Short mmCIF file of N, CA and C in Angstrom, two decimals:
data_model
loop_
_atom_site.label_atom_id
_atom_site.label_comp_id
_atom_site.label_asym_id
_atom_site.label_seq_id
_atom_site.Cartn_x
_atom_site.Cartn_y
_atom_site.Cartn_z
N MET A 1324 69.87 129.51 97.96
CA MET A 1324 70.15 128.25 97.33
C MET A 1324 68.87 127.64 96.83
N SER A 1325 68.97 127.06 95.67
CA SER A 1325 67.78 126.41 95.11
C SER A 1325 67.66 124.99 95.68
N ASP A 1326 66.51 124.41 95.46
CA ASP A 1326 66.26 123.04 95.94
C ASP A 1326 67.22 122.04 95.31
N LYS A 1327 67.51 122.23 94.05
CA LYS A 1327 68.40 121.32 93.34
C LYS A 1327 69.81 121.38 93.91
N SER A 1328 70.30 122.56 94.20
CA SER A 1328 71.66 122.70 94.75
C SER A 1328 71.72 122.17 96.18
N LYS A 1329 70.62 122.30 96.95
CA LYS A 1329 70.58 121.74 98.30
C LYS A 1329 70.68 120.21 98.25
N LYS A 1330 69.99 119.59 97.30
CA LYS A 1330 70.03 118.13 97.17
C LYS A 1330 71.41 117.66 96.73
N ILE A 1331 72.04 118.38 95.82
CA ILE A 1331 73.38 118.03 95.37
C ILE A 1331 74.37 118.16 96.53
N PHE A 1332 74.27 119.24 97.29
CA PHE A 1332 75.15 119.44 98.43
C PHE A 1332 74.96 118.34 99.48
N LEU A 1333 73.72 117.99 99.76
CA LEU A 1333 73.43 116.94 100.73
C LEU A 1333 73.97 115.59 100.24
N ALA A 1334 73.77 115.29 98.98
CA ALA A 1334 74.26 114.02 98.43
C ALA A 1334 75.78 113.96 98.48
N LEU A 1335 76.44 115.06 98.13
CA LEU A 1335 77.90 115.08 98.14
C LEU A 1335 78.45 115.02 99.56
N SER A 1336 77.76 115.62 100.49
CA SER A 1336 78.26 115.61 101.87
C SER A 1336 78.06 114.25 102.55
N ILE A 1337 77.21 113.42 102.02
CA ILE A 1337 77.00 112.09 102.60
C ILE A 1337 77.69 111.01 101.77
N VAL A 1338 77.49 111.01 100.47
CA VAL A 1338 77.98 109.94 99.61
C VAL A 1338 79.50 109.97 99.48
N VAL A 1339 80.09 111.12 99.22
CA VAL A 1339 81.54 111.20 99.00
C VAL A 1339 82.33 110.77 100.25
N PRO A 1340 82.01 111.27 101.45
CA PRO A 1340 82.74 110.77 102.62
C PRO A 1340 82.56 109.27 102.85
N PHE A 1341 81.37 108.76 102.57
CA PHE A 1341 81.13 107.34 102.72
C PHE A 1341 82.00 106.53 101.77
N LEU A 1342 82.10 106.95 100.53
CA LEU A 1342 82.94 106.25 99.55
C LEU A 1342 84.42 106.32 99.93
N ILE A 1343 84.86 107.47 100.39
CA ILE A 1343 86.26 107.61 100.82
C ILE A 1343 86.54 106.69 102.00
N TYR A 1344 85.63 106.64 102.95
CA TYR A 1344 85.79 105.76 104.11
C TYR A 1344 85.83 104.30 103.67
N CYS A 1345 84.95 103.89 102.75
CA CYS A 1345 84.93 102.50 102.28
C CYS A 1345 86.25 102.12 101.62
N VAL A 1346 86.76 102.97 100.77
CA VAL A 1346 88.03 102.70 100.10
C VAL A 1346 89.15 102.58 101.13
N TYR A 1347 89.21 103.49 102.07
CA TYR A 1347 90.24 103.46 103.11
C TYR A 1347 90.13 102.20 103.96
N TYR A 1348 88.93 101.89 104.42
CA TYR A 1348 88.72 100.75 105.32
C TYR A 1348 89.05 99.43 104.63
N TYR A 1349 88.50 99.20 103.45
CA TYR A 1349 88.70 97.92 102.78
C TYR A 1349 90.11 97.77 102.22
N SER A 1350 90.76 98.85 101.85
CA SER A 1350 92.14 98.72 101.38
C SER A 1350 93.05 98.30 102.54
N ASN A 1351 92.84 98.84 103.72
CA ASN A 1351 93.61 98.42 104.90
C ASN A 1351 93.26 96.99 105.29
N MET A 1352 92.02 96.62 105.16
CA MET A 1352 91.59 95.28 105.51
C MET A 1352 92.25 94.25 104.59
N ILE A 1353 92.30 94.53 103.31
CA ILE A 1353 92.92 93.61 102.36
C ILE A 1353 94.43 93.58 102.56
N LYS A 1354 95.02 94.74 102.81
CA LYS A 1354 96.46 94.81 103.01
C LYS A 1354 96.90 94.05 104.25
N ASN A 1355 96.09 94.03 105.28
CA ASN A 1355 96.43 93.37 106.54
C ASN A 1355 95.78 92.00 106.69
N ALA A 1356 95.39 91.40 105.58
CA ALA A 1356 94.76 90.08 105.63
C ALA A 1356 95.72 89.07 106.26
N PRO A 1357 95.21 88.17 107.08
CA PRO A 1357 96.11 87.26 107.80
C PRO A 1357 96.82 86.25 106.91
N TYR A 1358 96.19 85.78 105.88
CA TYR A 1358 96.79 84.79 105.00
C TYR A 1358 96.78 85.33 103.57
N ARG A 1359 97.92 85.84 103.14
CA ARG A 1359 98.06 86.40 101.79
C ARG A 1359 98.96 85.49 100.97
N PHE A 1360 98.66 85.37 99.70
CA PHE A 1360 99.48 84.51 98.85
C PHE A 1360 100.89 85.07 98.68
N THR A 1361 101.05 86.38 98.78
CA THR A 1361 102.39 86.96 98.66
C THR A 1361 103.30 86.50 99.80
N ASP A 1362 102.72 86.13 100.94
CA ASP A 1362 103.49 85.63 102.09
C ASP A 1362 103.57 84.11 102.11
N PHE A 1363 102.99 83.45 101.13
CA PHE A 1363 102.91 81.99 101.12
C PHE A 1363 104.30 81.37 100.97
N GLU A 1364 104.57 80.34 101.79
CA GLU A 1364 105.84 79.64 101.70
C GLU A 1364 105.68 78.20 101.21
N SER A 1365 104.79 77.43 101.85
CA SER A 1365 104.66 76.04 101.43
C SER A 1365 103.37 75.42 101.94
N VAL A 1366 103.04 74.31 101.35
CA VAL A 1366 101.94 73.47 101.81
C VAL A 1366 102.54 72.09 102.11
N ASP A 1367 102.11 71.52 103.23
CA ASP A 1367 102.65 70.25 103.68
C ASP A 1367 101.48 69.35 104.07
N ILE A 1368 101.48 68.13 103.57
CA ILE A 1368 100.42 67.19 103.92
C ILE A 1368 101.03 65.85 104.30
N ARG A 1369 100.51 65.29 105.39
CA ARG A 1369 100.87 63.95 105.85
C ARG A 1369 99.55 63.18 105.98
N TYR A 1370 99.58 61.94 105.55
CA TYR A 1370 98.37 61.14 105.68
C TYR A 1370 98.72 59.67 105.81
N GLY A 1371 97.80 58.94 106.38
CA GLY A 1371 97.97 57.52 106.64
C GLY A 1371 97.20 57.17 107.90
N PHE A 1372 97.61 56.07 108.53
CA PHE A 1372 96.97 55.70 109.78
C PHE A 1372 97.71 56.37 110.93
N PRO A 1373 97.05 56.66 112.04
CA PRO A 1373 97.68 57.43 113.12
C PRO A 1373 99.02 56.88 113.60
N ASP A 1374 99.19 55.58 113.59
CA ASP A 1374 100.45 55.01 114.07
C ASP A 1374 101.57 55.05 113.03
N SER A 1375 101.21 55.22 111.77
CA SER A 1375 102.23 55.25 110.71
C SER A 1375 101.80 56.17 109.58
N MET A 1376 102.04 57.45 109.73
CA MET A 1376 101.67 58.41 108.69
C MET A 1376 102.87 58.56 107.74
N LEU A 1377 103.05 57.55 106.89
CA LEU A 1377 104.22 57.49 106.02
C LEU A 1377 104.07 58.31 104.75
N ASN A 1378 102.85 58.57 104.32
CA ASN A 1378 102.63 59.37 103.11
C ASN A 1378 102.85 60.83 103.44
N HIS A 1379 103.68 61.50 102.64
CA HIS A 1379 104.07 62.86 102.97
C HIS A 1379 104.41 63.64 101.70
N PHE A 1380 104.00 64.91 101.68
CA PHE A 1380 104.40 65.82 100.60
C PHE A 1380 104.68 67.19 101.18
N ASN A 1381 105.77 67.81 100.71
CA ASN A 1381 106.12 69.17 101.10
C ASN A 1381 106.43 69.95 99.83
N SER A 1382 105.71 71.04 99.59
CA SER A 1382 105.88 71.79 98.35
C SER A 1382 107.18 72.59 98.33
N LYS A 1383 107.73 72.91 99.48
CA LYS A 1383 108.96 73.70 99.53
C LYS A 1383 110.16 72.85 99.10
N THR A 1384 110.23 71.63 99.60
CA THR A 1384 111.34 70.74 99.27
C THR A 1384 111.02 69.84 98.07
N ALA A 1385 109.77 69.79 97.67
CA ALA A 1385 109.28 68.95 96.56
C ALA A 1385 109.45 67.46 96.86
N ASP A 1386 109.58 67.09 98.12
CA ASP A 1386 109.68 65.69 98.51
C ASP A 1386 108.29 65.08 98.59
N TYR A 1387 108.15 63.92 97.96
CA TYR A 1387 106.87 63.22 97.96
C TYR A 1387 107.15 61.75 98.27
N GLU A 1388 106.65 61.30 99.41
CA GLU A 1388 106.82 59.92 99.84
C GLU A 1388 105.43 59.31 99.99
N TYR A 1389 105.26 58.13 99.42
CA TYR A 1389 103.97 57.48 99.51
C TYR A 1389 104.13 55.96 99.49
N LEU A 1390 103.16 55.29 100.08
CA LEU A 1390 103.12 53.84 100.10
C LEU A 1390 102.32 53.35 98.90
N THR A 1391 102.83 52.33 98.24
CA THR A 1391 102.07 51.71 97.15
C THR A 1391 101.12 50.68 97.75
N LYS A 1392 100.31 50.08 96.92
CA LYS A 1392 99.38 49.06 97.39
C LYS A 1392 100.12 47.83 97.89
N ASP A 1393 101.35 47.64 97.40
CA ASP A 1393 102.16 46.50 97.83
C ASP A 1393 102.84 46.76 99.17
N GLY A 1394 102.75 47.97 99.70
CA GLY A 1394 103.38 48.32 100.96
C GLY A 1394 104.80 48.82 100.80
N GLN A 1395 105.18 49.17 99.59
CA GLN A 1395 106.53 49.66 99.32
C GLN A 1395 106.53 51.19 99.42
N LEU A 1396 107.49 51.74 100.13
CA LEU A 1396 107.61 53.19 100.30
C LEU A 1396 108.40 53.76 99.12
N ILE A 1397 107.78 54.65 98.37
CA ILE A 1397 108.39 55.28 97.20
C ILE A 1397 108.73 56.72 97.55
N LYS A 1398 109.97 57.12 97.28
CA LYS A 1398 110.39 58.50 97.47
C LYS A 1398 110.55 59.12 96.09
N ASP A 1399 109.90 60.26 95.90
CA ASP A 1399 109.87 60.89 94.59
C ASP A 1399 110.00 62.40 94.77
N THR A 1400 110.28 63.08 93.67
CA THR A 1400 110.30 64.54 93.66
C THR A 1400 109.11 65.00 92.84
N LEU A 1401 108.30 65.86 93.41
CA LEU A 1401 107.09 66.34 92.75
C LEU A 1401 107.00 67.85 92.95
N ARG A 1402 107.08 68.58 91.88
CA ARG A 1402 107.03 70.04 91.96
C ARG A 1402 105.66 70.55 91.52
N LEU A 1403 105.10 71.41 92.34
CA LEU A 1403 103.85 72.08 91.99
C LEU A 1403 104.19 73.44 91.38
N ARG A 1404 103.45 73.80 90.36
CA ARG A 1404 103.65 75.11 89.73
C ARG A 1404 103.09 76.19 90.64
N ASN A 1405 103.49 77.42 90.39
CA ASN A 1405 103.00 78.56 91.17
C ASN A 1405 101.48 78.69 91.02
N ASP A 1406 100.95 78.39 89.84
CA ASP A 1406 99.51 78.45 89.63
C ASP A 1406 98.78 77.40 90.48
N ASP A 1407 99.40 76.24 90.63
CA ASP A 1407 98.80 75.19 91.47
C ASP A 1407 98.73 75.64 92.93
N LEU A 1408 99.81 76.24 93.40
CA LEU A 1408 99.83 76.72 94.79
C LEU A 1408 98.84 77.86 95.00
N LEU A 1409 98.73 78.75 94.01
CA LEU A 1409 97.75 79.84 94.10
C LEU A 1409 96.34 79.27 94.14
N TYR A 1410 96.08 78.24 93.33
CA TYR A 1410 94.77 77.59 93.33
C TYR A 1410 94.46 77.00 94.71
N LEU A 1411 95.44 76.30 95.30
CA LEU A 1411 95.22 75.70 96.62
C LEU A 1411 94.99 76.76 97.69
N HIS A 1412 95.75 77.86 97.62
CA HIS A 1412 95.56 78.96 98.57
C HIS A 1412 94.15 79.53 98.45
N ARG A 1413 93.74 79.80 97.24
CA ARG A 1413 92.40 80.39 97.04
C ARG A 1413 91.29 79.42 97.41
N LYS A 1414 91.50 78.14 97.12
CA LYS A 1414 90.48 77.15 97.47
C LYS A 1414 90.34 77.04 98.99
N ALA A 1415 91.46 77.06 99.70
CA ALA A 1415 91.41 77.02 101.17
C ALA A 1415 90.71 78.26 101.71
N GLN A 1416 90.97 79.39 101.09
CA GLN A 1416 90.32 80.63 101.52
C GLN A 1416 88.82 80.57 101.24
N GLU A 1417 88.46 80.06 100.07
CA GLU A 1417 87.05 79.97 99.68
C GLU A 1417 86.27 79.01 100.59
N LEU A 1418 86.90 77.92 100.96
CA LEU A 1418 86.22 76.91 101.79
C LEU A 1418 86.22 77.26 103.28
N GLY A 1419 86.96 78.27 103.67
CA GLY A 1419 87.00 78.67 105.08
C GLY A 1419 87.95 77.82 105.90
N PHE A 1420 89.02 77.35 105.28
CA PHE A 1420 89.99 76.50 105.98
C PHE A 1420 90.63 77.22 107.16
N TRP A 1421 90.76 78.53 107.08
CA TRP A 1421 91.42 79.30 108.15
C TRP A 1421 90.59 79.31 109.43
N ASN A 1422 89.29 79.05 109.33
CA ASN A 1422 88.40 79.08 110.49
C ASN A 1422 88.16 77.71 111.10
N VAL A 1423 88.77 76.68 110.55
CA VAL A 1423 88.56 75.31 111.01
C VAL A 1423 89.37 75.06 112.28
N GLN A 1424 88.87 74.20 113.14
CA GLN A 1424 89.60 73.82 114.36
C GLN A 1424 90.92 73.16 113.99
N ASP A 1425 91.92 73.30 114.84
CA ASP A 1425 93.22 72.70 114.56
C ASP A 1425 93.23 71.19 114.80
N ASP A 1426 92.45 70.73 115.76
CA ASP A 1426 92.42 69.31 116.09
C ASP A 1426 91.03 68.77 115.84
N MET A 1427 90.91 67.94 114.82
CA MET A 1427 89.63 67.33 114.47
C MET A 1427 89.79 65.81 114.51
N THR A 1428 90.39 65.32 115.57
CA THR A 1428 90.61 63.88 115.70
C THR A 1428 89.60 63.28 116.65
N THR A 1429 89.38 62.02 116.47
CA THR A 1429 88.47 61.27 117.33
C THR A 1429 89.29 60.57 118.39
N SER A 1430 88.94 60.75 119.64
CA SER A 1430 89.71 60.12 120.72
C SER A 1430 89.46 58.61 120.74
N ALA A 1431 90.37 57.89 121.35
CA ALA A 1431 90.26 56.43 121.40
C ALA A 1431 89.00 55.99 122.16
N ALA A 1432 88.57 56.78 123.13
CA ALA A 1432 87.37 56.44 123.90
C ALA A 1432 86.11 56.57 123.05
N ASP A 1433 86.13 57.47 122.05
CA ASP A 1433 84.97 57.68 121.20
C ASP A 1433 84.84 56.62 120.11
N LYS A 1434 85.92 55.93 119.80
CA LYS A 1434 85.87 54.92 118.74
C LYS A 1434 85.22 53.66 119.27
N LYS A 1435 84.20 53.20 118.58
CA LYS A 1435 83.47 52.02 119.02
C LYS A 1435 84.09 50.74 118.48
N ASP A 1436 84.60 50.79 117.26
CA ASP A 1436 85.22 49.60 116.69
C ASP A 1436 86.73 49.83 116.56
N LEU A 1437 87.43 48.78 116.29
CA LEU A 1437 88.88 48.87 116.22
C LEU A 1437 89.36 49.06 114.78
N ALA A 1438 88.48 49.47 113.90
CA ALA A 1438 88.87 49.69 112.51
C ALA A 1438 89.88 50.83 112.42
N ARG A 1439 90.81 50.67 111.51
CA ARG A 1439 91.83 51.71 111.33
C ARG A 1439 91.25 52.81 110.46
N VAL A 1440 91.33 54.01 110.95
CA VAL A 1440 90.75 55.16 110.27
C VAL A 1440 91.89 56.08 109.81
N PRO A 1441 91.86 56.52 108.55
CA PRO A 1441 92.92 57.40 108.06
C PRO A 1441 92.93 58.75 108.78
N ARG A 1442 94.13 59.29 108.91
CA ARG A 1442 94.32 60.60 109.53
C ARG A 1442 95.10 61.48 108.55
N TYR A 1443 94.72 62.75 108.50
CA TYR A 1443 95.36 63.72 107.61
C TYR A 1443 95.85 64.90 108.44
N THR A 1444 97.04 65.39 108.10
CA THR A 1444 97.56 66.62 108.70
C THR A 1444 97.94 67.54 107.55
N LEU A 1445 97.24 68.64 107.44
CA LEU A 1445 97.46 69.60 106.36
C LEU A 1445 97.95 70.90 106.97
N THR A 1446 99.07 71.42 106.43
CA THR A 1446 99.68 72.64 106.96
C THR A 1446 99.94 73.62 105.82
N PHE A 1447 99.44 74.82 105.98
CA PHE A 1447 99.76 75.93 105.08
C PHE A 1447 100.71 76.85 105.84
N LYS A 1448 101.91 77.07 105.31
CA LYS A 1448 102.90 77.91 105.98
C LYS A 1448 103.03 79.24 105.24
N TYR A 1449 103.00 80.32 106.04
CA TYR A 1449 103.18 81.68 105.54
C TYR A 1449 104.34 82.30 106.30
N LYS A 1450 104.76 83.47 105.91
CA LYS A 1450 105.91 84.10 106.56
C LYS A 1450 105.69 84.29 108.05
N GLU A 1451 104.53 84.79 108.43
CA GLU A 1451 104.28 85.11 109.83
C GLU A 1451 103.32 84.16 110.52
N LYS A 1452 102.56 83.39 109.76
CA LYS A 1452 101.55 82.52 110.35
C LYS A 1452 101.59 81.15 109.73
N THR A 1453 101.07 80.20 110.45
CA THR A 1453 100.95 78.82 109.97
C THR A 1453 99.59 78.29 110.41
N LYS A 1454 98.92 77.63 109.49
CA LYS A 1454 97.64 76.99 109.82
C LYS A 1454 97.80 75.50 109.60
N SER A 1455 97.66 74.74 110.66
CA SER A 1455 97.81 73.29 110.60
C SER A 1455 96.56 72.64 111.17
N VAL A 1456 96.02 71.67 110.44
CA VAL A 1456 94.82 70.96 110.87
C VAL A 1456 95.09 69.47 110.81
N THR A 1457 94.79 68.79 111.91
CA THR A 1457 94.88 67.33 111.97
C THR A 1457 93.46 66.80 112.04
N MET A 1458 93.14 65.88 111.13
CA MET A 1458 91.75 65.45 110.98
C MET A 1458 91.67 63.94 110.77
N ASP A 1459 90.73 63.30 111.45
CA ASP A 1459 90.41 61.90 111.21
C ASP A 1459 89.28 61.82 110.19
N ALA A 1460 89.28 60.75 109.40
CA ALA A 1460 88.24 60.59 108.38
C ALA A 1460 86.86 60.34 108.99
N ASP A 1461 86.82 59.90 110.25
CA ASP A 1461 85.53 59.62 110.88
C ASP A 1461 85.16 60.65 111.95
N TYR A 1462 85.67 61.85 111.84
CA TYR A 1462 85.41 62.90 112.84
C TYR A 1462 83.91 63.19 112.91
N ALA A 1463 83.38 63.21 114.11
CA ALA A 1463 81.94 63.38 114.30
C ALA A 1463 81.58 64.73 114.88
N GLY A 1464 82.46 65.71 114.79
CA GLY A 1464 82.18 67.03 115.34
C GLY A 1464 81.33 67.87 114.40
N ASN A 1465 81.60 69.15 114.39
CA ASN A 1465 80.85 70.10 113.56
C ASN A 1465 80.96 69.69 112.09
N PRO A 1466 79.83 69.35 111.43
CA PRO A 1466 79.88 68.86 110.05
C PRO A 1466 80.36 69.91 109.04
N LYS A 1467 80.07 71.18 109.27
CA LYS A 1467 80.51 72.22 108.34
C LYS A 1467 82.03 72.38 108.38
N MET A 1468 82.60 72.35 109.59
CA MET A 1468 84.06 72.45 109.71
C MET A 1468 84.73 71.23 109.12
N PHE A 1469 84.17 70.06 109.40
CA PHE A 1469 84.74 68.83 108.86
C PHE A 1469 84.69 68.84 107.34
N GLU A 1470 83.59 69.29 106.78
CA GLU A 1470 83.46 69.33 105.32
C GLU A 1470 84.45 70.29 104.69
N ALA A 1471 84.68 71.44 105.31
CA ALA A 1471 85.65 72.40 104.79
C ALA A 1471 87.06 71.82 104.82
N ALA A 1472 87.41 71.16 105.92
CA ALA A 1472 88.75 70.56 106.03
C ALA A 1472 88.89 69.39 105.07
N ARG A 1473 87.88 68.56 104.97
CA ARG A 1473 87.94 67.39 104.09
C ARG A 1473 88.04 67.80 102.63
N THR A 1474 87.28 68.80 102.24
CA THR A 1474 87.31 69.27 100.86
C THR A 1474 88.67 69.90 100.53
N THR A 1475 89.26 70.62 101.47
CA THR A 1475 90.58 71.20 101.25
C THR A 1475 91.62 70.10 101.08
N VAL A 1476 91.56 69.07 101.92
CA VAL A 1476 92.48 67.93 101.79
C VAL A 1476 92.28 67.24 100.45
N ASP A 1477 91.02 67.06 100.05
CA ASP A 1477 90.73 66.43 98.76
C ASP A 1477 91.31 67.24 97.60
N GLU A 1478 91.23 68.55 97.68
CA GLU A 1478 91.78 69.41 96.63
C GLU A 1478 93.30 69.29 96.56
N VAL A 1479 93.95 69.22 97.71
CA VAL A 1479 95.41 69.05 97.73
C VAL A 1479 95.78 67.70 97.13
N MET A 1480 95.05 66.66 97.51
CA MET A 1480 95.33 65.32 96.96
C MET A 1480 95.08 65.28 95.45
N ARG A 1481 94.04 65.95 95.00
CA ARG A 1481 93.75 65.99 93.56
C ARG A 1481 94.85 66.73 92.83
N MET A 1482 95.35 67.81 93.42
CA MET A 1482 96.42 68.58 92.80
C MET A 1482 97.71 67.75 92.73
N LEU A 1483 97.97 66.97 93.76
CA LEU A 1483 99.15 66.09 93.74
C LEU A 1483 99.02 65.03 92.65
N ALA A 1484 97.84 64.49 92.51
CA ALA A 1484 97.61 63.47 91.46
C ALA A 1484 97.79 64.06 90.07
N SER A 1485 97.28 65.27 89.86
CA SER A 1485 97.41 65.89 88.54
C SER A 1485 98.87 66.29 88.26
N ALA A 1486 99.61 66.73 89.30
CA ALA A 1486 101.01 67.06 89.11
C ALA A 1486 101.83 65.79 88.85
N LYS A 1487 101.46 64.70 89.48
CA LYS A 1487 102.18 63.44 89.27
C LYS A 1487 101.94 62.90 87.87
N SER A 1488 100.76 63.13 87.34
CA SER A 1488 100.44 62.62 86.00
C SER A 1488 101.10 63.46 84.89
N ARG A 1489 101.58 64.66 85.24
CA ARG A 1489 102.24 65.50 84.22
C ARG A 1489 103.58 64.98 83.85
#
């Protein structure tokens, strides 16, 4: 065997199995991903003050209830397009929403003043799994987790506002 054929044989015996392994490993990893959009069912958000979380939206039923500035409860129907739901799913995935703690609330003992602080509960429902996060606006825990949850909630609220304006 010549030197050139030895190098080709060595390259093929290392590179080709490595590429085959990578394709096999990552295809199974993607196929078994815990939160896939093909399994997506609905997104549900509740927000308000802890004692009265009257603002509510559910994408499956298209029910949207919210309080106006006058304190009047409005019940409306608001439908999100499939592209909107795909955007929210991808944004949650990009921001790391799946890795956020489920309970990000501040206990009554930790609150120094009696100011009313908004609370948000965001739930992404899939066929086999559900990710639900309850968060206070003044949560003082891990700032990266809080930022990921807050940004995801902001994106859902922005999407609701844009769907309402359509």
